[in-house]
Coordinates of C-alpha atoms and ligand atoms in Angstrom, one line a residue:
X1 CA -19.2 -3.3 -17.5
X2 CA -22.1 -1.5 -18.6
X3 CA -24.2 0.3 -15.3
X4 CA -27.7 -0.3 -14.6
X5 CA -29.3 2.3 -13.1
X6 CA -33.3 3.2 -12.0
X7 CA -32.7 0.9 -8.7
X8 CA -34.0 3.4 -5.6
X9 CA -34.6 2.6 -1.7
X10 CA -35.1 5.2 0.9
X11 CA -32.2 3.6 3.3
X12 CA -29.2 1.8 2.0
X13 CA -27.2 -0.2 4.5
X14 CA -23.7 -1.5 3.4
X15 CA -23.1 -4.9 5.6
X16 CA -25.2 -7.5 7.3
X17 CA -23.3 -7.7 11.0
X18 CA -24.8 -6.6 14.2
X19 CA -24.9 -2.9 13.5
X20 CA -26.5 -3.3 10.3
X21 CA -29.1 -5.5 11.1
X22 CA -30.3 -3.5 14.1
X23 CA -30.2 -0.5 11.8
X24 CA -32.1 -2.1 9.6
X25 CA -34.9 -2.8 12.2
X26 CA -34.9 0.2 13.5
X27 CA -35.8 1.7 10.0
X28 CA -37.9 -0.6 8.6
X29 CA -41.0 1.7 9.9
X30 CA -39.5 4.6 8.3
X31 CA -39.0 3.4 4.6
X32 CA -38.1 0.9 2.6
X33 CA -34.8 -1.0 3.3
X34 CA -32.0 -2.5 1.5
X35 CA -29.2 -4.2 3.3
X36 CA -26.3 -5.1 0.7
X37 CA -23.9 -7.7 2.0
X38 CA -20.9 -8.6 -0.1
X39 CA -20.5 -12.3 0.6
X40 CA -23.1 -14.9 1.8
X41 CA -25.5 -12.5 4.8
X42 CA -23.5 -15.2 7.6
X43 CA -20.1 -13.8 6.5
X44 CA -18.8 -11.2 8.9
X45 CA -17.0 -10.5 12.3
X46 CA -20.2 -10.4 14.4
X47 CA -21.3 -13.8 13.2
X48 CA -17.4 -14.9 14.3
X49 CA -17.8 -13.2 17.9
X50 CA -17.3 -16.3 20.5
X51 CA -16.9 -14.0 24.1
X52 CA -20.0 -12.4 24.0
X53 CA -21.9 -9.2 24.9
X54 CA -20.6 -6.7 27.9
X55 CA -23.6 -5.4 29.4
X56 CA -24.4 -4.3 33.4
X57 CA -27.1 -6.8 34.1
X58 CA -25.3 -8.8 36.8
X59 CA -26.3 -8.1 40.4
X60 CA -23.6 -6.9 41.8
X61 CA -22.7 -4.8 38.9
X62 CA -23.3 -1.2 38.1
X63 CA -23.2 1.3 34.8
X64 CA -20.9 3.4 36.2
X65 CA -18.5 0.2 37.0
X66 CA -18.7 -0.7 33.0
X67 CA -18.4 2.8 32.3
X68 CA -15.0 3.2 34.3
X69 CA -13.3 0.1 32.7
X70 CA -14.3 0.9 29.0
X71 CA -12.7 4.0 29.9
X72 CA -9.8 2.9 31.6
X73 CA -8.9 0.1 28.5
X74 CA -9.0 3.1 26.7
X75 CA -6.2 5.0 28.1
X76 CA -7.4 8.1 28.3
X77 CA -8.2 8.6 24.8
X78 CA -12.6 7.4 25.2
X79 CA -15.4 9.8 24.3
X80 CA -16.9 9.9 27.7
X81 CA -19.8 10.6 25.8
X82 CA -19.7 7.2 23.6
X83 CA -19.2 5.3 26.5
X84 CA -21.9 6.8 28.2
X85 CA -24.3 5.8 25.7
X86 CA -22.8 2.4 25.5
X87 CA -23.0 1.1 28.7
X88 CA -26.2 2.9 30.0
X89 CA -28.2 2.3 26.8
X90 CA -26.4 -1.2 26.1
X91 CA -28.6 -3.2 29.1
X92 CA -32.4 -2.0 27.2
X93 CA -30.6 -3.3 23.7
X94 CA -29.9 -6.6 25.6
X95 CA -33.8 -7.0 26.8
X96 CA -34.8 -6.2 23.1
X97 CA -32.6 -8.7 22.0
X98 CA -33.8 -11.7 24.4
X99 CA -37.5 -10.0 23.2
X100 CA -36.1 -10.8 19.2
X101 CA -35.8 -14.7 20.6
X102 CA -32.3 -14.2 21.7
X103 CA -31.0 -17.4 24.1
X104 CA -28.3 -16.3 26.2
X105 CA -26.7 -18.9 28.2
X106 CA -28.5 -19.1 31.9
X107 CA -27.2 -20.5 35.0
X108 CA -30.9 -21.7 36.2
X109 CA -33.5 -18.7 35.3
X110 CA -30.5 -16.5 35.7
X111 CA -28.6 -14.7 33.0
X112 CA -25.1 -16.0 32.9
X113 CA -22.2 -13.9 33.0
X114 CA -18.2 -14.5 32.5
X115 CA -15.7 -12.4 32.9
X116 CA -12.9 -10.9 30.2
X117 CA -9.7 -9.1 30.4
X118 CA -9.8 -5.4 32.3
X119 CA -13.6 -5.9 33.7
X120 CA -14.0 -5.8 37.3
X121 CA -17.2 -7.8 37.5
X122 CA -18.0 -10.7 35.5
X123 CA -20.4 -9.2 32.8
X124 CA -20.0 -10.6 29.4
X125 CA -22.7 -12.3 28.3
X126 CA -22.7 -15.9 25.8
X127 CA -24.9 -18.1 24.1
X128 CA -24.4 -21.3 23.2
X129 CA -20.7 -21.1 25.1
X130 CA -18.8 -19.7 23.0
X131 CA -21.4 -18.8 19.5
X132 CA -22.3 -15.3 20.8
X133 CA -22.2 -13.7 17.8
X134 CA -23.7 -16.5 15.5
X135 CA -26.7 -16.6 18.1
X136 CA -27.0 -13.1 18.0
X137 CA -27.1 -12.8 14.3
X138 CA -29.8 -15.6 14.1
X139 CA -32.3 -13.1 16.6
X140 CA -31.3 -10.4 14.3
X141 CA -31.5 -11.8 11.4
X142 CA -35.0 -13.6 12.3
X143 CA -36.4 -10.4 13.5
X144 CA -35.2 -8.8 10.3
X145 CA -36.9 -10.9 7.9
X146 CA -40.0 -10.5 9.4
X147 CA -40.3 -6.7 9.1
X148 CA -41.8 -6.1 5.6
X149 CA -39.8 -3.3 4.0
X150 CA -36.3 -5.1 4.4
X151 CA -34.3 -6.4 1.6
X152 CA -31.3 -8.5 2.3
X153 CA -29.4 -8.6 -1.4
X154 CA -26.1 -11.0 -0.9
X155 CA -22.9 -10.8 -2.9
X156 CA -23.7 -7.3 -3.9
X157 CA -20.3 -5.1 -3.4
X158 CA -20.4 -1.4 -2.9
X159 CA -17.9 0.2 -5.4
X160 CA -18.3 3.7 -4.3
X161 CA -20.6 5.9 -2.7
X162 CA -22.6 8.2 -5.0
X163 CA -22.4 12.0 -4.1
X164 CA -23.8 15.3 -5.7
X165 CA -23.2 18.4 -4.8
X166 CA -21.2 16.9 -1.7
X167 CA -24.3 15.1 -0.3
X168 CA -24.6 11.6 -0.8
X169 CA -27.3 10.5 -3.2
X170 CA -26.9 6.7 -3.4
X171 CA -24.3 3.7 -3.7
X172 CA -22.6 2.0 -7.0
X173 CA -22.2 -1.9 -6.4
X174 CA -21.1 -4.8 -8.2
X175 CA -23.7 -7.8 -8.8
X176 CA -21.5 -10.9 -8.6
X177 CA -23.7 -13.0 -9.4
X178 CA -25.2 -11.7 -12.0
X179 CA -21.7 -9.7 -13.2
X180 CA -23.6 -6.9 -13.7
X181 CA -23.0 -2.9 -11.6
X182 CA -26.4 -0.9 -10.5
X183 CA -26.5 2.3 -9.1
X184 CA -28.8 2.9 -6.7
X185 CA -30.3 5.7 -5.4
X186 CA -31.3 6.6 -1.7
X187 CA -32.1 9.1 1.0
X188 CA -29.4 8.0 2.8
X189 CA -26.5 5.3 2.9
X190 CA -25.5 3.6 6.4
X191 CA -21.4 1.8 6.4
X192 CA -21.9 -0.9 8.4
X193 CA -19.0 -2.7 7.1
X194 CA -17.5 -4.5 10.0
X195 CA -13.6 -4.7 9.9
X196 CA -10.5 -4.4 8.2
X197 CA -8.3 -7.1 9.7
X198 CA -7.5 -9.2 6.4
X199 CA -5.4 -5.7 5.7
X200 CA -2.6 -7.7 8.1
X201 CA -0.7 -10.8 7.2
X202 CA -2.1 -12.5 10.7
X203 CA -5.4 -11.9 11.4
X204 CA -8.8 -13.6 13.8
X205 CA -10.7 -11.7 10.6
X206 CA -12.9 -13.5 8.3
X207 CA -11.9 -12.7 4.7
X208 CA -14.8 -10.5 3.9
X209 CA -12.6 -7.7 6.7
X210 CA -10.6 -5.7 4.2
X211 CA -11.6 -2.4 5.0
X212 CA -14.2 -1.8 2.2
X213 CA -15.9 0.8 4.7
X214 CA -13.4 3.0 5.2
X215 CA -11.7 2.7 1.8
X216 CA -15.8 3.8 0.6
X217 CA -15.9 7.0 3.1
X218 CA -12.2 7.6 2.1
X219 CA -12.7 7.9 -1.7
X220 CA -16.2 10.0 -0.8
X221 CA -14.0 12.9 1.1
X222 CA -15.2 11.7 4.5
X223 CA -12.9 12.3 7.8
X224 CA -11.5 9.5 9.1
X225 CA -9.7 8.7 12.7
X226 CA -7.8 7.2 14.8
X227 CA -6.7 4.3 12.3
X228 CA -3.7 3.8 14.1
X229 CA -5.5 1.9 17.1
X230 CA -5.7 -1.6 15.8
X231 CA -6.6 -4.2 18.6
X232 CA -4.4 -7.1 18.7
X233 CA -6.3 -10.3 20.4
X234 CA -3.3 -11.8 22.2
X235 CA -4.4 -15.2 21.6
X236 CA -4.9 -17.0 18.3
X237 CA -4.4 -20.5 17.3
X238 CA -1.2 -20.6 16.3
X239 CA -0.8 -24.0 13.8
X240 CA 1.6 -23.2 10.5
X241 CA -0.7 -23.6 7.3
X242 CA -4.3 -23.1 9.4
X243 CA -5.7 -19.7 9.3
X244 CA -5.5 -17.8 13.0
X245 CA -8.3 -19.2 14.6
X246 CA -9.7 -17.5 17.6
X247 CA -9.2 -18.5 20.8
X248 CA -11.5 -16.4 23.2
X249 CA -10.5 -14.1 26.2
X250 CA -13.0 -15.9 28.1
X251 CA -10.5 -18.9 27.8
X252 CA -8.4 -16.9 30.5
X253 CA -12.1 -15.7 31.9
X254 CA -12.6 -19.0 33.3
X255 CA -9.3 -19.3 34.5
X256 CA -6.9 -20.2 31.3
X257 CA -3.2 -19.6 32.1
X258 CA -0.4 -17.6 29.3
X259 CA 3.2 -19.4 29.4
X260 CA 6.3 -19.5 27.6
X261 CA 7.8 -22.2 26.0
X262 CA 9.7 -23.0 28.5
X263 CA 6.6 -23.7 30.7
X264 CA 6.6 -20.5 33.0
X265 CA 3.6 -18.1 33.6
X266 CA 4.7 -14.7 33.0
X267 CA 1.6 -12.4 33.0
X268 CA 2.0 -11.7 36.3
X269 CA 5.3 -10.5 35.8
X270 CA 3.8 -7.5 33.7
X271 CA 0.7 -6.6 35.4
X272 CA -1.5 -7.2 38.6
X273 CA -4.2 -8.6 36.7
X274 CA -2.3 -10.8 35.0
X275 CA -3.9 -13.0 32.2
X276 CA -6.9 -10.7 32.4
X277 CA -5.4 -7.7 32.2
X278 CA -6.2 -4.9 29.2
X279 CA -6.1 -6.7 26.1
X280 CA -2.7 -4.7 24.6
X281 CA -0.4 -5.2 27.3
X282 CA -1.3 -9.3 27.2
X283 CA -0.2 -9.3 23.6
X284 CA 2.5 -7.0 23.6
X285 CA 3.8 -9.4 26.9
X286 CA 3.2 -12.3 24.6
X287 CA 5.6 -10.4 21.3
X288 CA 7.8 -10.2 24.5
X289 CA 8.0 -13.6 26.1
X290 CA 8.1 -15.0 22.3
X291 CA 11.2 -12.4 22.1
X292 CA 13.1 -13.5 25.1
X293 CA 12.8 -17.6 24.3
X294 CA 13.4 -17.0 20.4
X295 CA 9.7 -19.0 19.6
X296 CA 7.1 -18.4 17.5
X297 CA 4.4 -18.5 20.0
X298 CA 3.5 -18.9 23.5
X299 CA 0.8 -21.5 25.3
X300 CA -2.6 -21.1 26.7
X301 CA -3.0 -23.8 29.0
X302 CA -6.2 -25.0 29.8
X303 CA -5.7 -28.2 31.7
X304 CA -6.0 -27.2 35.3
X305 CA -9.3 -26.6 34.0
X306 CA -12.7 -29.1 34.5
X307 CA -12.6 -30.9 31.0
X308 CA -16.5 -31.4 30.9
X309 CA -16.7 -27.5 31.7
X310 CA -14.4 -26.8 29.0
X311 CA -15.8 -28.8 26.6
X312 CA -19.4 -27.8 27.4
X313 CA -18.6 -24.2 27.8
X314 CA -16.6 -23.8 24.8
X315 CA -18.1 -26.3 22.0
X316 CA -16.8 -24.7 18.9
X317 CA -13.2 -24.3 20.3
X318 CA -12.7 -27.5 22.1
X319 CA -13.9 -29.0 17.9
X320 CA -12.1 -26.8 15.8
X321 CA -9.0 -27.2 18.0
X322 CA -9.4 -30.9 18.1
X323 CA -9.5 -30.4 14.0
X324 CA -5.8 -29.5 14.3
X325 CA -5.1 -32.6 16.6
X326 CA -5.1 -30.7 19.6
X327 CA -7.1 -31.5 22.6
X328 CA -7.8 -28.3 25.0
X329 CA -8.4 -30.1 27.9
X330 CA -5.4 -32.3 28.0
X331 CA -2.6 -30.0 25.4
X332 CA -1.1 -27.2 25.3
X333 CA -2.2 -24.9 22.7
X334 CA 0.0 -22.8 20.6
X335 CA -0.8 -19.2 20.7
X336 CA 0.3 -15.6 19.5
X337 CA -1.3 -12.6 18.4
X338 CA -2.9 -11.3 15.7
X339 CA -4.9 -8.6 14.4
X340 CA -8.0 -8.9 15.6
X341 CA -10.2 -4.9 15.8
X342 CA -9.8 -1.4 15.0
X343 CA -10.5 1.0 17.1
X344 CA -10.6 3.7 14.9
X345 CA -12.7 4.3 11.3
X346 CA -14.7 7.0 10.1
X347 CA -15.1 9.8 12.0
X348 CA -18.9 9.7 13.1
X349 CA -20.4 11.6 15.8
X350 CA -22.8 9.6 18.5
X351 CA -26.1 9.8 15.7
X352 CA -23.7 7.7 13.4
X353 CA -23.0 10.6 10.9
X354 CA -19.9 11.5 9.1
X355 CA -18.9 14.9 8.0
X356 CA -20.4 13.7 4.4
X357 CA -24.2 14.6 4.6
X358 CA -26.3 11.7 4.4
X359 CA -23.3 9.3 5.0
X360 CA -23.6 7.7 8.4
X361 CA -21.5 5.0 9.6
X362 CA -22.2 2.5 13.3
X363 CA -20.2 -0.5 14.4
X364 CA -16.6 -1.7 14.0
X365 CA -16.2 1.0 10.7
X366 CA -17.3 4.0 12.9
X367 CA -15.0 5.9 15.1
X368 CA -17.4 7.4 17.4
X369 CA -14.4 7.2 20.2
X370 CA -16.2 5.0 22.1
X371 CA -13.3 2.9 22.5
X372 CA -10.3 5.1 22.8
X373 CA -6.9 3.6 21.9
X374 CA -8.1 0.2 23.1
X375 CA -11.1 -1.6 23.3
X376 CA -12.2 -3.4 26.3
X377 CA -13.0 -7.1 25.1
X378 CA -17.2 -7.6 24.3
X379 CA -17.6 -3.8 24.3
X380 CA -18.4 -4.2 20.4
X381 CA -20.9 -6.5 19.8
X382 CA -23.0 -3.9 22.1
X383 CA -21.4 -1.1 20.4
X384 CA -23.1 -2.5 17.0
X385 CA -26.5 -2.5 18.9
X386 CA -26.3 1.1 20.7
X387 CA -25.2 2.7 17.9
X388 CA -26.6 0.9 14.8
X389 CA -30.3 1.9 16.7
X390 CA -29.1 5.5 16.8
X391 CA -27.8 5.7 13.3
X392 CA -30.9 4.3 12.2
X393 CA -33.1 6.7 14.0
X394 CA -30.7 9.4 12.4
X395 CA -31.5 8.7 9.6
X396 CA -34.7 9.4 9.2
X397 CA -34.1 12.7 10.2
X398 CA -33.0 15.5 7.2
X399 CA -29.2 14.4 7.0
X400 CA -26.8 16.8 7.8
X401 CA -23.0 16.1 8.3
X402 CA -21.0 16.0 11.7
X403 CA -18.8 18.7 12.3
X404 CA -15.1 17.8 13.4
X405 CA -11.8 19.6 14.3
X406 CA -10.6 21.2 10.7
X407 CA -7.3 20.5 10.0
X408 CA -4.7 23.5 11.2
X409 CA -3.4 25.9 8.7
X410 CA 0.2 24.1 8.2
X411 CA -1.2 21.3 7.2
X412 CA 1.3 18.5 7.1
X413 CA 1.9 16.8 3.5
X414 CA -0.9 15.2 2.0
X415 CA -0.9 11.7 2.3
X416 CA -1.9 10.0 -1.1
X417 CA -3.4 6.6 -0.2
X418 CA -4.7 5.8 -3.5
X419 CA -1.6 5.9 -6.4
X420 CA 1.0 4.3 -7.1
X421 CA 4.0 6.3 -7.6
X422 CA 6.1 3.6 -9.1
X423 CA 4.1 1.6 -12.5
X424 CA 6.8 -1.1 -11.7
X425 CA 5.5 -2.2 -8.6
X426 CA 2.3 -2.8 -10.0
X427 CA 0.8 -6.2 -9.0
X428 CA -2.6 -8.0 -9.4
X429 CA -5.0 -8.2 -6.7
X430 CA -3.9 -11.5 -4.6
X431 CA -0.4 -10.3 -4.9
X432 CA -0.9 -6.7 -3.8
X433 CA -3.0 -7.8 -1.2
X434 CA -0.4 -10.5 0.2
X435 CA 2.1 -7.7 0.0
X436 CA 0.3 -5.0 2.0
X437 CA -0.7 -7.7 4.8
X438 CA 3.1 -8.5 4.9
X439 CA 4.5 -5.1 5.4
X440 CA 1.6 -4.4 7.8
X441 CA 1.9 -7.5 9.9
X442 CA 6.0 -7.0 9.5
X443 CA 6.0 -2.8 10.2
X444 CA 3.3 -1.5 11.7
X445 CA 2.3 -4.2 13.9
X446 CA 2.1 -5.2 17.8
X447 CA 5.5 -3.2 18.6
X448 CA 6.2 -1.2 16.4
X449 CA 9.3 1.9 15.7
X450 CA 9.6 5.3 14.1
X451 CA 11.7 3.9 11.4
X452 CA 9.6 0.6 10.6
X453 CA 6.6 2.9 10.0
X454 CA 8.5 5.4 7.7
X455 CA 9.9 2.7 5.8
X456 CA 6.2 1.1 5.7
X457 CA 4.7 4.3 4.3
X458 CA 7.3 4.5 1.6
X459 CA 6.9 0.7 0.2
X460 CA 3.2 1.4 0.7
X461 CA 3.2 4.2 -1.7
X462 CA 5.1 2.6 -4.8
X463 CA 2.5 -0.2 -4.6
X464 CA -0.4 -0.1 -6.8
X465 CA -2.8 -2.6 -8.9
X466 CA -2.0 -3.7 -12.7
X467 CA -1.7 -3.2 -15.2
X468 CA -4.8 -4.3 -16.0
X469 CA -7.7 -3.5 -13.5
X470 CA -10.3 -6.3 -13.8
X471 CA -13.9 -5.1 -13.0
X472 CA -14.3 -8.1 -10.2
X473 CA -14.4 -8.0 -6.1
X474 CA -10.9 -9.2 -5.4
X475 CA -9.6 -6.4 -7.8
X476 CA -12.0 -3.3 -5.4
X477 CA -10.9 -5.4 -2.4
X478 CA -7.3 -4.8 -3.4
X479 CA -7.3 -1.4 -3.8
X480 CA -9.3 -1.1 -0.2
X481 CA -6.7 -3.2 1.2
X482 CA -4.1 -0.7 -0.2
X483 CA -6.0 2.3 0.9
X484 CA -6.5 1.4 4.2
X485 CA -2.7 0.1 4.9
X486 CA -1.3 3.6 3.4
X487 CA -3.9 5.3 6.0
X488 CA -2.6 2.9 8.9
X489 CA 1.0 3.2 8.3
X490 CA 0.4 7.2 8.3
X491 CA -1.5 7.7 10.7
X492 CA 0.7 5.3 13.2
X493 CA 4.1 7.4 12.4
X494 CA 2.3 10.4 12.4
X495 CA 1.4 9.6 16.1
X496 CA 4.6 10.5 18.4
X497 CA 3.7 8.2 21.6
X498 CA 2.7 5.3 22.9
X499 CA -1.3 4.9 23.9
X500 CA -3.5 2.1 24.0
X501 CA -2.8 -0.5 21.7
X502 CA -0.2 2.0 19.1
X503 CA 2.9 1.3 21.0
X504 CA 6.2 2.7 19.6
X505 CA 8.9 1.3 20.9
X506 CA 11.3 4.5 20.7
X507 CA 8.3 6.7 22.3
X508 CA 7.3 3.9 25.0
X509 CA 5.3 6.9 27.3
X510 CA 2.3 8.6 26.3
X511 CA 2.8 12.4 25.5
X512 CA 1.4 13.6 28.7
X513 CA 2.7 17.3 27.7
X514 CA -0.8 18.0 26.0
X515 CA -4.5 16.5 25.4
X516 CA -5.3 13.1 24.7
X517 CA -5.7 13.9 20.7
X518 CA -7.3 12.0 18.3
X519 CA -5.9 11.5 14.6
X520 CA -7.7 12.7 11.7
X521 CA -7.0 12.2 8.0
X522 CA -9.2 12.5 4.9
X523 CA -8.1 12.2 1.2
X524 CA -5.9 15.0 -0.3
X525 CA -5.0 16.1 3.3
X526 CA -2.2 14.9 6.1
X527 CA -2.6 13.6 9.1
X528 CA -3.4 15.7 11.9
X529 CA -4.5 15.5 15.5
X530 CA -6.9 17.5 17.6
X531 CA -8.6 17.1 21.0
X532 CA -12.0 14.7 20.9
X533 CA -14.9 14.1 18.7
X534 CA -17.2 16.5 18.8
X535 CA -20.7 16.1 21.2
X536 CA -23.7 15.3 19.0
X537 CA -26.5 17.4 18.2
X538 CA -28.7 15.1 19.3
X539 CA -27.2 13.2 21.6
X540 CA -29.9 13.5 24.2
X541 CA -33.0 12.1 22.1
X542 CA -34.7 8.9 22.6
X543 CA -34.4 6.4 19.9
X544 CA -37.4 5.2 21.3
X545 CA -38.8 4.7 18.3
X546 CA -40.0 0.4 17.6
X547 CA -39.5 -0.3 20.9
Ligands
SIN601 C1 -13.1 -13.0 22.4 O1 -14.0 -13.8 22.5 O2 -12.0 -13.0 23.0 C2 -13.4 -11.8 21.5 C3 -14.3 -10.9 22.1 C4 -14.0 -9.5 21.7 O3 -13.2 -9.3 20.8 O4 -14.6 -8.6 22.3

């Protein structure tokens, strides 16, 4: 396909979810604009986001309250940093939301808050019950399009990032509609991808989540970490043939109860807070009970609930779920987990950048280590807003790349996550992708052992796309999903404990006998780990800036 080039903008933002948008805003009075979204602008995780948006606003909550249970979800492996920046700048990103035209839900004039697993107070805010992230986008979105210097270009795919001289100089994307590839130039380049949960078999992911982000920073020599955290949300529809729909922790918020199939509760058999308690030990409890009675799933059980309540609070559920002949106020619903958030990304420091200059990176892609090895549940949707406004503000600044821990002199062996080492395992795209989800979901999932992983690395790496390459999405999405499965299944042997959501059934503790370390990887090196992202440079400034 012949390349068009001559197409310039000062900013370039890759992805049209929360963290994107609110970048955008926040640089629309600094230059011109262009937000490149691969699918239609309403496909992505935030849009999907039913809970809501964690923030300290109740009255008898506090910052420092929020700040302690992100960091306790996280077990022990948070930037203190991040999460101060999250929860004490996350309340102001709220008010400038409900400023946008936001409607949260209100109980009277009041804000409305529920609660989620692993929060002590009820803080997690919703709009129209459970559309959070739809209503969010709409303010966003809104707000956006009024701002003159904004572009919004759908179904434009980022091939790769474009680099010179190890800075980054602009972005290489695919046209689908017209068939045609562009490179653009630009000051700057803002991954703002969202997700990579279509890279498992089982997934709450919207198919537009294959990673695209980190497979970009990858193939552009940026550091990547921690991509062996991958948030499992314990409870998705579980109906054979009907993708795994989402079925929100405020469920259990507003007092939804977990049992097997023979009827019993068993959270509180495996913790004190039981259905509320962190999100990884409800799903690996559910991997468990499913275990122990030989089934496929487990039940949420909704029915000592009000049914008006239910069906007012949670409209979209009760209709989808009634879509699949189930009734949530009277039935059962099956349940089990699937892959539902990573916690880890490219390496970015609190500004958003990478340790590629100009590249910066906010939201679900980023791994600031604001979440540690588990996230606590509506910590993200804020996350988009804290940190897609400081990116943003970043990037008007002269770009210079992060510094992070360099790897150690004995390197370990470089992981390849891009070749295939065997041409007969070549596949085309639908069928490499169905196999990497499969070994994913079946070896480095929920529990997973020393000897799964290795054997997961190992089928990873014959694996590759052919023989012919055609020049279309599915084809880059492939090789993303590849990428970022190889990265996974390295990272998550390379890590020799159990922590947060990477739990190795062999190595059930964590490894207490040194620091909480973070992985790191980039291309042509191995994994290795080191202590904590760096602080930022300028982590104390305002972003003030279009308030
Ligand atoms: C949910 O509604 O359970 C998802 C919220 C989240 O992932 O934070």
């Amino acid at each position: 396909m012949r390349e068009k080039k001559g197409l310039k903008a000062d900013y370039v933002i890759l992805g049209g979810g929360i963290a994107g948008m609110r970048a955008a805003i926040e640089l629309a009075a600094a230059g011109s604009v262009l937000v490149l979204t691969k699918g239609d602008v309403h496909e992505s995780n935030s849009q999907q986001a039913q809970g809501g948006i964690a923030a300290a606003l109740a009255d008898d909550d506090e910052v420092s309250l929020h700040y302690q249970d992100t960091l306790r979800a996280g077990d022990g492996l948070c930037s203190e940093q991040a999460v101060q920046m999250l929860v004490g700048q996350g309340p102001r990103e709220i008010q400038r939301l409900i400023e946008w035209g936001m409607k949260f839900d209100r109980d009277g004039n009041k804000l409305a808050f529920t609660r989620e697993g692993a929060h002590s107070r009820s803080r997690v805010l919703h709009a129209h019950g459970d559309s959070t992230g739809a209503q969010t986008m709409r303010a966003l979105i809104a707000k956006a399009r009024h701002l003159s210097g904004i572009e919004i270009r759908s179904h434009a795919f980022a091939l790769d990032i474009l680099m010179e001289g190890g800075a980054v100089t602009g972005v290489l994307y695919l046209d689908e509609k017209q068939g045609t590839v562009h490179s653009l130039s630009a000051r700057s380049v803002l991954l703002a991808t969202g997700g990579l949960g279509q890279v498992y078999q089982e997934t709450t992911n919207p198919a537009v989540a294959t990673g695209d982000g980190v497979a970009l920073a990858y193939r552009a020599g940026a550091l990547l970490s921690d991509l062996e955290f991958i948030q499992f949300h314990p409870t998705a529809l579980f109906v054979k043939g009907a993708p795994r729909f989402l079925l929100s922790e405020a469920l259990r918020g507003e007092g939804g109860i977990l049992r097997n199939i023979l009827l019993e509760r068993f959270m509180p058999r495996y913790h004190e807070a039981g259905e509320l308690a962190p999100r990884d030990v409800v799903s690996r409890s559910i991997v468990m009970e499913m275990q122990k009675t030989r089934s496929e799933f487990v039940y949420l059980d909704l029915t000592g609930l009000d049914a008006e309540h239910v069906k007012k609070r949670f409209p979209t559920i009760y209709s989808t779920c009634l879509q699949n002949n189930l009734d949530i106020t009277q039935d059962l619903i099956p349940v089990r987990p699937a892959a539902h958030y990573s916690m880890g990304g490219v390496a970015s420091d609190l500004d958003g950048a990478t340790s590629v200059a100009g590249l910066y990176a906010a939201g679900e892609v980023a791994a600031t280590g604001v979440h540690g090895a588990n996230r606590l549940a509506s910590n993200s949707l804020l996350e988009g807003l804290v940190f897609g406004a400081r990116a943003a503000a970043a990037m008007t600044r002269p770009p210079c790349p992060a510094s992070f821990p360099a790897p150690p002199r004995n390197e370990a062996v470089p992981c390849s996550a891009q070749q295939s080492t065997d041409p007969a395992a070549l596949a085309p795209p639908e069928k490499l992708i169905a196999l990497v989800r499969s070994v994913l979901w079946s070896k480095a999932g929920i529990l997973r052992n020393g000897r799964d992983l290795s054997d997961a690395v190992k089928k990873l790496e014959t694996l590759g796309l052919g023989p012919e390459i055609p020049p279309q999405r599915r084809a880059y999405e492939a090789m993303n999903v590849l990428t970022v499965g190889r990265l996974i299944a390295r990272c998550a042997l390379a890590r020799r404990e159990s922590r947060g959501a990477h739990y190795r059934t062999e190595l059930p503790l964590k490894d207490d006998s040194r620091p909480p370390s973070h992985s790191y990887v980039r291309k042509g090196g191995g994994v290795f780990f080191a202590p904590s992202l760096p602080a930022p440079a300028t982590a104390s400034q305002s972003i003030s800036r279009g308030r």
